[in-house]
CSV table of C-alpha atoms in Angstrom, one decimal:
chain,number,residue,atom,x,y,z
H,30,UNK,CA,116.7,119.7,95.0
H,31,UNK,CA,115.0,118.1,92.0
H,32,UNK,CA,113.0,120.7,89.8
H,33,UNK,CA,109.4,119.5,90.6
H,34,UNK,CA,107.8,122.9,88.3
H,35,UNK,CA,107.2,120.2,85.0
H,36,UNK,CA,104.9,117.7,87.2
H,37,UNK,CA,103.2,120.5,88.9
H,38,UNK,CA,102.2,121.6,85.6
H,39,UNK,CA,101.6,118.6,84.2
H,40,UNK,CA,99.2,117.5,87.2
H,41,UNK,CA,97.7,121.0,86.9
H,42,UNK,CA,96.7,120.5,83.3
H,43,UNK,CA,94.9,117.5,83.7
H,44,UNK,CA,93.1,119.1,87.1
H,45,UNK,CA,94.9,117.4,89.2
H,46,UNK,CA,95.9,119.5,92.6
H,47,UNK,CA,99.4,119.0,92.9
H,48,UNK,CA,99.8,118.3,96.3
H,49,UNK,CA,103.5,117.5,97.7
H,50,UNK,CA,102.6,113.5,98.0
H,51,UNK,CA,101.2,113.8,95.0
H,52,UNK,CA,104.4,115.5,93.4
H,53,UNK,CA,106.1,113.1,94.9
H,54,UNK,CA,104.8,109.8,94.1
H,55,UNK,CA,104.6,111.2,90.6
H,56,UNK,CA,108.3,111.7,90.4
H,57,UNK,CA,109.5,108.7,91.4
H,58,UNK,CA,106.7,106.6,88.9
H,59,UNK,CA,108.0,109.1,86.0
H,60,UNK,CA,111.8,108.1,87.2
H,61,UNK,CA,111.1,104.4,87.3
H,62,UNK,CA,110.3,102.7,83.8
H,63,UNK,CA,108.9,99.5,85.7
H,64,UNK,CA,105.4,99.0,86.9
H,65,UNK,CA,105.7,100.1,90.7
H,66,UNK,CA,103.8,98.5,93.7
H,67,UNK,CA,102.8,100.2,96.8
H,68,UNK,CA,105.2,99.2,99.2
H,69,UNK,CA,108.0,100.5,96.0
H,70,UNK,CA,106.6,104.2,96.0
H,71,UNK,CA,106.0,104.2,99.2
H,72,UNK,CA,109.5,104.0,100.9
H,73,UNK,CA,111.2,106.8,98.9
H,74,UNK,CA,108.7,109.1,99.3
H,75,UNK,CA,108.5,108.5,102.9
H,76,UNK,CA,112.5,108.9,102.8
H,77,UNK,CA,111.8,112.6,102.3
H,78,UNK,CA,108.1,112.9,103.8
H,79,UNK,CA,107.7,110.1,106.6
H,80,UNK,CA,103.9,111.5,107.3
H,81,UNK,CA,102.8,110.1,103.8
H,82,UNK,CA,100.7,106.5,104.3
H,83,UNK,CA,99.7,103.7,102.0
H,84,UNK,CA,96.4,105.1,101.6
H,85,UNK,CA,98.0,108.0,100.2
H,86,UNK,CA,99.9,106.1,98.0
H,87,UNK,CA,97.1,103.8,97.1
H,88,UNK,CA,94.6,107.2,96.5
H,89,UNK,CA,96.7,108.2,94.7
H,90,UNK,CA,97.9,105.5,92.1
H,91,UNK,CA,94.5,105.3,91.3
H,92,UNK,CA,94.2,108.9,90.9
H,93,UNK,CA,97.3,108.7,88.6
H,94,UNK,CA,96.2,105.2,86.9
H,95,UNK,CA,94.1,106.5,84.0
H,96,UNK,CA,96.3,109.2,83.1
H,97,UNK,CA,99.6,107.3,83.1
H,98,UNK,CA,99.9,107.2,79.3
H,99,UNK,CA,98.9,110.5,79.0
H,100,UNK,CA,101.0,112.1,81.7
H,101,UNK,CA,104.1,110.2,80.3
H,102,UNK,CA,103.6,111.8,77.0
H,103,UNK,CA,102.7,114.5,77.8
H,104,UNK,CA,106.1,114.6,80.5
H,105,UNK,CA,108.1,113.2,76.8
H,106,UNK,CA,107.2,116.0,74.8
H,107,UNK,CA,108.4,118.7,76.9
H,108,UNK,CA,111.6,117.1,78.2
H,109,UNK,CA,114.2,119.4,78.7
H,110,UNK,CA,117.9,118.6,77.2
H,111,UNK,CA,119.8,116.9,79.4
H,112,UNK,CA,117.0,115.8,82.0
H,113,UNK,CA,115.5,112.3,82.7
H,114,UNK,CA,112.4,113.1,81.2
H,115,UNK,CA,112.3,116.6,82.3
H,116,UNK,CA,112.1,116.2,85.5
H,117,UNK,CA,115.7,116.5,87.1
């Protein structure tokens, strides 16, 4: 299993709750360096958590949409040797 502890801590310093969509749909926008869609986040989330919907997704990319830049950073500084970004 992936090492989710860097976005939960990331989410939890900008006050976001770190729910496990949340967690989630963060990790797979930090994996991917392309600008993702809906339909994009929403089927490998839903490979590991079929209950999650598109509003969820859609909640939260907006959520997340302001604080992309800054998360990414933020996600950058702290990588970890050998990770993808910290987060594997």
């Amino acid at each position: 299993a992936l090492d989710t502890q860097p976005i939960i801590s990331v989410l939890g310093h900008f006050d976001i709750h770190p729910t496990q969509q949340r967690v989630d749909i963060a990790q797979i926008l930090f994996d991917c360096p392309l600008h993702l869609s809906v339909d994009p986040v929403l089927a490998p989330v839903n490979e590991a958590r079929p209950s999650v919907s598109k509003a969820t997704v859609y909640n939260t990319l907006g959520l997340f949409g302001s604080l992309m830049v800054p998360l990414h950073l933020h996600l950058s500084f702290h990588e970890a040797p050998g990770t993808a970004g910290g987060l594997l």
